[in-house]
Amino acid sequence: MRRVATYWAMKTDPDGAAQRADHRRAERSVQLLPGDDGMSTLLADLPAEVASSAYARIDRMARTLRGTNESRTLDQLRADVFAELLLGSHTERSGAKADVHVYVDLTTLAGLNDNPAQLAGYGPVPASVAREIAHQPSSTWRRIVTDPLTGSPIDVGRRRYRPPAVTDEFVRVRDRECRFPACHRPAHFGDNDHHTPWNRHGNTDHTNLVNYCRRRHHRLKNRPGWTYHLHRETAAVTVTTPSGYTYTSEPEPLHDPPPF
């Protein structure tokens, strides 16, 4: 509900949304909050796209350290990488950039209207912020072709020799976030899971792949009492809980506002 309310507040008053964003960005800060048992919290209040990009880099670097001889959990690795980066004692092994996905329609990008954009894993951001991100020298633009009737992505605009790489990217763009209802973990951090398992003749294509966050909802899928059903025509996912309740999520169209 917060995301929907935020979207329509930005949609109704784009100038006010831009002013509020500028004001909040001017208040960015770092705070040290002492805790218990020898622990403290280092809190950084940052623009959403900066925080998302920083977290994506930390997460990617932490995952490269995982191995058979690594006893630390992924959360511990993220915390250690974060501290080492700040203290200047970590050397990054990979030169790959961290991806942060911002969904914005072409007319807004061109300045012809001020529809809010969507930052994966965060929610709506003002049109002015989306244009600022898009026009940064380090930003990479990617063409995504959508179905004019449904807004669903049908082509991610990249051609590679190995089709699985294109399929993997397509599903992440289509799903945007973990497809478990009400989970907003960005799809580029999650797993593209075979709905019908490979060993049960499940195909590796966009009609059989769904993105779930690795830490919780991918694993939950295989636990007793939980049922996941994929509606292949719409890519909607219906989850039935052990108590019998059902919840359905659908990929958000790329050029339509989120539903009420």
mmCIF file of N, CA and C in Angstrom, residues 161-249:
data_model
loop_
_atom_site.group_PDB
_atom_site.id
_atom_site.type_symbol
_atom_site.label_atom_id
_atom_site.label_comp_id
_atom_site.label_asym_id
_atom_site.label_seq_id
_atom_site.Cartn_x
_atom_site.Cartn_y
_atom_site.Cartn_z
ATOM 1 N N TYR A 161 25.644 -15.291 -27.932
ATOM 2 C CA TYR A 161 25.747 -16.600 -28.570
ATOM 3 C C TYR A 161 24.959 -17.655 -27.804
ATOM 4 N N ARG A 162 25.036 -17.602 -26.471
ATOM 5 C CA ARG A 162 24.373 -18.610 -25.670
ATOM 6 C C ARG A 162 22.971 -18.150 -25.273
ATOM 7 N N PRO A 163 21.913 -18.766 -25.790
ATOM 8 C CA PRO A 163 20.541 -18.360 -25.466
ATOM 9 C C PRO A 163 20.218 -18.353 -23.981
ATOM 10 N N PRO A 164 20.760 -19.278 -23.135
ATOM 11 C CA PRO A 164 20.408 -19.232 -21.713
ATOM 12 C C PRO A 164 20.727 -17.903 -21.049
ATOM 13 N N ALA A 165 21.809 -17.237 -21.486
ATOM 14 C CA ALA A 165 22.142 -15.943 -20.896
ATOM 15 C C ALA A 165 21.069 -14.909 -21.219
ATOM 16 N N VAL A 166 20.563 -14.937 -22.448
ATOM 17 C CA VAL A 166 19.502 -14.007 -22.848
ATOM 18 C C VAL A 166 18.220 -14.331 -22.084
ATOM 19 N N THR A 167 17.917 -15.631 -21.976
ATOM 20 C CA THR A 167 16.718 -16.044 -21.252
ATOM 21 C C THR A 167 16.790 -15.632 -19.790
ATOM 22 N N ASP A 168 17.947 -15.835 -19.173
ATOM 23 C CA ASP A 168 18.144 -15.452 -17.779
ATOM 24 C C ASP A 168 17.893 -13.963 -17.582
ATOM 25 N N GLU A 169 18.437 -13.160 -18.473
ATOM 26 C CA GLU A 169 18.271 -11.711 -18.360
ATOM 27 C C GLU A 169 16.828 -11.302 -18.609
ATOM 28 N N PHE A 170 16.192 -11.956 -19.584
ATOM 29 C CA PHE A 170 14.794 -11.658 -19.903
ATOM 30 C C PHE A 170 13.902 -11.869 -18.679
ATOM 31 N N VAL A 171 14.081 -13.015 -17.996
ATOM 32 C CA VAL A 171 13.238 -13.337 -16.845
ATOM 33 C C VAL A 171 13.468 -12.335 -15.715
ATOM 34 N N ARG A 172 14.719 -11.919 -15.500
ATOM 35 C CA ARG A 172 14.999 -10.948 -14.443
ATOM 36 C C ARG A 172 14.356 -9.593 -14.751
ATOM 37 N N VAL A 173 14.389 -9.189 -16.014
ATOM 38 C CA VAL A 173 13.749 -7.925 -16.403
ATOM 39 C C VAL A 173 12.237 -8.040 -16.277
ATOM 40 N N ARG A 174 11.684 -9.173 -16.726
ATOM 41 C CA ARG A 174 10.232 -9.363 -16.653
ATOM 42 C C ARG A 174 9.734 -9.356 -15.215
ATOM 43 N N ASP A 175 10.417 -10.105 -14.328
ATOM 44 C CA ASP A 175 9.923 -10.265 -12.962
ATOM 45 C C ASP A 175 10.259 -9.072 -12.073
ATOM 46 N N ARG A 176 11.362 -8.407 -12.352
ATOM 47 C CA ARG A 176 11.755 -7.185 -11.639
ATOM 48 C C ARG A 176 12.155 -7.447 -10.188
ATOM 49 N N GLU A 177 11.313 -8.176 -9.445
ATOM 50 C CA GLU A 177 11.575 -8.498 -8.042
ATOM 51 C C GLU A 177 11.186 -9.952 -7.784
ATOM 52 N N CYS A 178 11.556 -10.461 -6.612
ATOM 53 C CA CYS A 178 11.140 -11.806 -6.219
ATOM 54 C C CYS A 178 9.635 -11.938 -6.407
ATOM 55 N N ARG A 179 9.218 -13.065 -7.027
ATOM 56 C CA ARG A 179 7.810 -13.207 -7.379
ATOM 57 C C ARG A 179 6.943 -13.734 -6.242
ATOM 58 N N PHE A 180 7.528 -14.023 -5.086
ATOM 59 C CA PHE A 180 6.700 -14.380 -3.948
ATOM 60 C C PHE A 180 5.888 -13.148 -3.560
ATOM 61 N N PRO A 181 4.574 -13.297 -3.360
ATOM 62 C CA PRO A 181 3.744 -12.131 -3.060
ATOM 63 C C PRO A 181 4.299 -11.291 -1.921
ATOM 64 N N ALA A 182 4.395 -9.988 -2.161
ATOM 65 C CA ALA A 182 4.812 -8.968 -1.184
ATOM 66 C C ALA A 182 6.306 -8.972 -0.898
ATOM 67 N N CYS A 183 7.108 -9.764 -1.619
ATOM 68 C CA CYS A 183 8.557 -9.718 -1.445
ATOM 69 C C CYS A 183 9.141 -8.776 -2.495
ATOM 70 N N HIS A 184 10.007 -7.855 -2.086
ATOM 71 C CA HIS A 184 10.545 -6.848 -3.000
ATOM 72 C C HIS A 184 12.053 -6.985 -3.197
ATOM 73 N N ARG A 185 12.585 -8.171 -2.969
ATOM 74 C CA ARG A 185 14.004 -8.396 -3.228
ATOM 75 C C ARG A 185 14.253 -8.273 -4.731
ATOM 76 N N PRO A 186 15.200 -7.414 -5.182
ATOM 77 C CA PRO A 186 15.425 -7.233 -6.621
ATOM 78 C C PRO A 186 15.769 -8.541 -7.326
ATOM 79 N N ALA A 187 15.247 -8.712 -8.537
ATOM 80 C CA ALA A 187 15.437 -9.961 -9.270
ATOM 81 C C ALA A 187 16.893 -10.221 -9.595
ATOM 82 N N HIS A 188 17.710 -9.166 -9.751
ATOM 83 C CA HIS A 188 19.100 -9.410 -10.108
ATOM 84 C C HIS A 188 19.910 -9.948 -8.933
ATOM 85 N N PHE A 189 19.321 -10.035 -7.728
ATOM 86 C CA PHE A 189 19.971 -10.696 -6.599
ATOM 87 C C PHE A 189 19.461 -12.123 -6.415
ATOM 88 N N GLY A 190 18.374 -12.493 -7.107
ATOM 89 C CA GLY A 190 17.706 -13.758 -6.844
ATOM 90 C C GLY A 190 18.103 -14.879 -7.780
ATOM 91 N N ASP A 191 17.313 -15.963 -7.740
ATOM 92 C CA ASP A 191 17.539 -17.145 -8.565
ATOM 93 C C ASP A 191 16.397 -17.299 -9.545
ATOM 94 N N ASN A 192 16.731 -17.590 -10.804
ATOM 95 C CA ASN A 192 15.720 -17.969 -11.779
ATOM 96 C C ASN A 192 15.493 -19.471 -11.656
ATOM 97 N N ASP A 193 14.339 -19.827 -11.126
ATOM 98 C CA ASP A 193 14.048 -21.213 -10.765
ATOM 99 C C ASP A 193 13.178 -21.884 -11.823
ATOM 100 N N HIS A 194 13.492 -23.163 -12.143
ATOM 101 C CA HIS A 194 12.630 -23.956 -13.016
ATOM 102 C C HIS A 194 11.350 -24.291 -12.247
ATOM 103 N N HIS A 195 10.210 -23.815 -12.739
ATOM 104 C CA HIS A 195 8.958 -24.149 -12.061
ATOM 105 C C HIS A 195 8.720 -25.659 -12.131
ATOM 106 N N THR A 196 8.768 -26.208 -13.333
ATOM 107 C CA THR A 196 8.801 -27.660 -13.487
ATOM 108 C C THR A 196 10.267 -28.061 -13.503
ATOM 109 N N PRO A 197 10.729 -28.836 -12.518
ATOM 110 C CA PRO A 197 12.154 -29.141 -12.414
ATOM 111 C C PRO A 197 12.741 -29.730 -13.688
ATOM 112 N N TRP A 198 14.023 -29.426 -13.901
ATOM 113 C CA TRP A 198 14.719 -29.914 -15.090
ATOM 114 C C TRP A 198 14.679 -31.438 -15.176
ATOM 115 N N ASN A 199 14.830 -32.096 -14.013
ATOM 116 C CA ASN A 199 14.842 -33.559 -14.020
ATOM 117 C C ASN A 199 13.457 -34.168 -14.184
ATOM 118 N N ARG A 200 12.451 -33.293 -14.282
ATOM 119 C CA ARG A 200 11.094 -33.752 -14.591
ATOM 120 C C ARG A 200 10.650 -33.195 -15.940
ATOM 121 N N HIS A 201 11.620 -33.011 -16.807
ATOM 122 C CA HIS A 201 11.401 -32.554 -18.181
ATOM 123 C C HIS A 201 10.941 -31.095 -18.268
ATOM 124 N N GLY A 202 11.320 -30.295 -17.290
ATOM 125 C CA GLY A 202 11.018 -28.869 -17.364
ATOM 126 C C GLY A 202 11.959 -28.166 -18.320
ATOM 127 N N ASN A 203 11.417 -27.294 -19.157
ATOM 128 C CA ASN A 203 12.221 -26.575 -20.141
ATOM 129 C C ASN A 203 12.944 -25.391 -19.512
ATOM 130 N N THR A 204 14.062 -25.012 -20.125
ATOM 131 C CA THR A 204 14.783 -23.809 -19.700
ATOM 132 C C THR A 204 14.396 -22.680 -20.642
ATOM 133 N N ASP A 205 13.226 -22.092 -20.393
ATOM 134 C CA ASP A 205 12.764 -20.962 -21.196
ATOM 135 C C ASP A 205 11.921 -20.054 -20.315
ATOM 136 N N HIS A 206 11.552 -18.898 -20.854
ATOM 137 C CA HIS A 206 10.888 -17.892 -20.019
ATOM 138 C C HIS A 206 9.510 -18.331 -19.535
ATOM 139 N N THR A 207 8.915 -19.360 -20.174
ATOM 140 C CA THR A 207 7.605 -19.832 -19.733
ATOM 141 C C THR A 207 7.710 -20.762 -18.535
ATOM 142 N N ASN A 208 8.927 -21.201 -18.198
ATOM 143 C CA ASN A 208 9.098 -22.136 -17.092
ATOM 144 C C ASN A 208 10.037 -21.604 -16.013
ATOM 145 N N LEU A 209 10.536 -20.377 -16.189
ATOM 146 C CA LEU A 209 11.456 -19.792 -15.229
ATOM 147 C C LEU A 209 10.779 -18.667 -14.446
ATOM 148 N N VAL A 210 10.986 -18.667 -13.128
ATOM 149 C CA VAL A 210 10.433 -17.644 -12.248
ATOM 150 C C VAL A 210 11.525 -17.232 -11.278
ATOM 151 N N ASN A 211 11.604 -15.942 -10.980
ATOM 152 C CA ASN A 211 12.653 -15.437 -10.100
ATOM 153 C C ASN A 211 12.170 -15.386 -8.657
ATOM 154 N N TYR A 212 12.961 -15.985 -7.761
ATOM 155 C CA TYR A 212 12.690 -15.927 -6.324
ATOM 156 C C TYR A 212 13.962 -15.510 -5.588
ATOM 157 N N CYS A 213 13.804 -14.827 -4.473
ATOM 158 C CA CYS A 213 14.969 -14.492 -3.660
ATOM 159 C C CYS A 213 15.571 -15.784 -3.109
ATOM 160 N N ARG A 214 16.882 -15.830 -3.092
ATOM 161 C CA ARG A 214 17.576 -17.073 -2.729
ATOM 162 C C ARG A 214 17.433 -17.417 -1.260
ATOM 163 N N ARG A 215 17.474 -16.405 -0.429
ATOM 164 C CA ARG A 215 17.576 -16.662 1.011
ATOM 165 C C ARG A 215 16.315 -17.275 1.595
ATOM 166 N N ARG A 216 15.146 -16.924 1.059
ATOM 167 C CA ARG A 216 13.919 -17.374 1.698
ATOM 168 C C ARG A 216 12.970 -18.091 0.752
ATOM 169 N N HIS A 217 12.487 -17.415 -0.289
ATOM 170 C CA HIS A 217 11.335 -17.933 -1.020
ATOM 171 C C HIS A 217 11.673 -18.986 -2.063
ATOM 172 N N HIS A 218 12.926 -19.025 -2.539
ATOM 173 C CA HIS A 218 13.329 -20.130 -3.398
ATOM 174 C C HIS A 218 13.359 -21.425 -2.578
ATOM 175 N N ARG A 219 13.916 -21.359 -1.390
ATOM 176 C CA ARG A 219 14.000 -22.542 -0.533
ATOM 177 C C ARG A 219 12.629 -22.950 -0.003
ATOM 178 N N LEU A 220 11.793 -21.957 0.265
ATOM 179 C CA LEU A 220 10.460 -22.239 0.810
ATOM 180 C C LEU A 220 9.630 -23.075 -0.163
ATOM 181 N N LYS A 221 9.895 -22.908 -1.447
ATOM 182 C CA LYS A 221 9.121 -23.589 -2.488
ATOM 183 C C LYS A 221 9.114 -25.103 -2.309
ATOM 184 N N ASN A 222 10.210 -25.659 -1.792
ATOM 185 C CA ASN A 222 10.337 -27.107 -1.677
ATOM 186 C C ASN A 222 10.020 -27.646 -0.290
ATOM 187 N N ARG A 223 9.513 -26.800 0.587
ATOM 188 C CA ARG A 223 9.192 -27.272 1.935
ATOM 189 C C ARG A 223 7.777 -27.853 1.975
ATOM 190 N N PRO A 224 7.550 -28.821 2.839
ATOM 191 C CA PRO A 224 6.231 -29.467 2.913
ATOM 192 C C PRO A 224 5.113 -28.472 3.194
ATOM 193 N N GLY A 225 4.010 -28.654 2.481
ATOM 194 C CA GLY A 225 2.823 -27.833 2.707
ATOM 195 C C GLY A 225 2.714 -26.609 1.828
ATOM 196 N N TRP A 226 3.819 -26.206 1.196
ATOM 197 C CA TRP A 226 3.798 -25.029 0.324
ATOM 198 C C TRP A 226 3.623 -25.464 -1.134
ATOM 199 N N THR A 227 2.734 -24.762 -1.855
ATOM 200 C CA THR A 227 2.496 -25.075 -3.264
ATOM 201 C C THR A 227 2.632 -23.807 -4.095
ATOM 202 N N TYR A 228 3.473 -23.864 -5.127
ATOM 203 C CA TYR A 228 3.628 -22.754 -6.061
ATOM 204 C C TYR A 228 3.040 -23.173 -7.402
ATOM 205 N N HIS A 229 2.178 -22.340 -7.966
ATOM 206 C CA HIS A 229 1.591 -22.632 -9.283
ATOM 207 C C HIS A 229 1.892 -21.484 -10.244
ATOM 208 N N LEU A 230 2.444 -21.816 -11.397
ATOM 209 C CA LEU A 230 2.785 -20.819 -12.412
ATOM 210 C C LEU A 230 1.736 -20.820 -13.506
ATOM 211 N N HIS A 231 1.103 -19.663 -13.735
ATOM 212 C CA HIS A 231 0.164 -19.486 -14.844
ATOM 213 C C HIS A 231 0.993 -19.057 -16.061
ATOM 214 N N ARG A 232 1.266 -19.975 -16.948
ATOM 215 C CA ARG A 232 2.268 -19.742 -17.986
ATOM 216 C C ARG A 232 1.881 -18.635 -18.967
ATOM 217 N N GLU A 233 0.587 -18.449 -19.227
ATOM 218 C CA GLU A 233 0.184 -17.437 -20.203
ATOM 219 C C GLU A 233 0.438 -16.024 -19.702
ATOM 220 N N THR A 234 0.280 -15.806 -18.400
ATOM 221 C CA THR A 234 0.441 -14.465 -17.831
ATOM 222 C C THR A 234 1.686 -14.333 -16.968
ATOM 223 N N ALA A 235 2.359 -15.455 -16.687
ATOM 224 C CA ALA A 235 3.519 -15.501 -15.784
ATOM 225 C C ALA A 235 3.142 -15.157 -14.347
ATOM 226 N N ALA A 236 1.842 -15.217 -14.021
ATOM 227 C CA ALA A 236 1.408 -15.013 -12.638
ATOM 228 C C ALA A 236 1.787 -16.231 -11.801
ATOM 229 N N VAL A 237 2.078 -15.996 -10.530
ATOM 230 C CA VAL A 237 2.429 -17.067 -9.598
ATOM 231 C C VAL A 237 1.427 -17.061 -8.443
ATOM 232 N N THR A 238 0.818 -18.224 -8.182
ATOM 233 C CA THR A 238 -0.088 -18.372 -7.047
ATOM 234 C C THR A 238 0.573 -19.265 -6.013
ATOM 235 N N VAL A 239 0.683 -18.754 -4.791
ATOM 236 C CA VAL A 239 1.307 -19.489 -3.690
ATOM 237 C C VAL A 239 0.220 -19.903 -2.707
ATOM 238 N N THR A 240 0.196 -21.194 -2.375
ATOM 239 C CA THR A 240 -0.728 -21.716 -1.377
ATOM 240 C C THR A 240 0.064 -22.086 -0.130
ATOM 241 N N THR A 241 -0.335 -21.542 1.017
ATOM 242 C CA THR A 241 0.375 -21.774 2.269
ATOM 243 C C THR A 241 -0.070 -23.097 2.892
ATOM 244 N N PRO A 242 0.678 -23.605 3.874
ATOM 245 C CA PRO A 242 0.263 -24.837 4.550
ATOM 246 C C PRO A 242 -1.118 -24.746 5.186
ATOM 247 N N SER A 243 -1.556 -23.525 5.543
ATOM 248 C CA SER A 243 -2.880 -23.363 6.147
ATOM 249 C C SER A 243 -3.986 -23.209 5.110
ATOM 250 N N GLY A 244 -3.620 -23.224 3.808
ATOM 251 C CA GLY A 244 -4.628 -23.201 2.757
ATOM 252 C C GLY A 244 -4.915 -21.846 2.151
ATOM 253 N N TYR A 245 -4.277 -20.773 2.635
ATOM 254 C CA TYR A 245 -4.478 -19.457 2.048
ATOM 255 C C TYR A 245 -3.713 -19.348 0.728
ATOM 256 N N THR A 246 -4.261 -18.604 -0.224
ATOM 257 C CA THR A 246 -3.606 -18.429 -1.512
ATOM 258 C C THR A 246 -3.333 -16.955 -1.783
ATOM 259 N N TYR A 247 -2.197 -16.698 -2.393
ATOM 260 C CA TYR A 247 -1.792 -15.334 -2.752
ATOM 261 C C TYR A 247 -1.210 -15.387 -4.161
ATOM 262 N N THR A 248 -1.549 -14.400 -4.980
ATOM 263 C CA THR A 248 -1.104 -14.379 -6.371
ATOM 264 C C THR A 248 -0.343 -13.093 -6.662
ATOM 265 N N SER A 249 0.757 -13.215 -7.398
ATOM 266 C CA SER A 249 1.503 -12.050 -7.865
ATOM 267 C C SER A 249 1.664 -12.135 -9.364
#
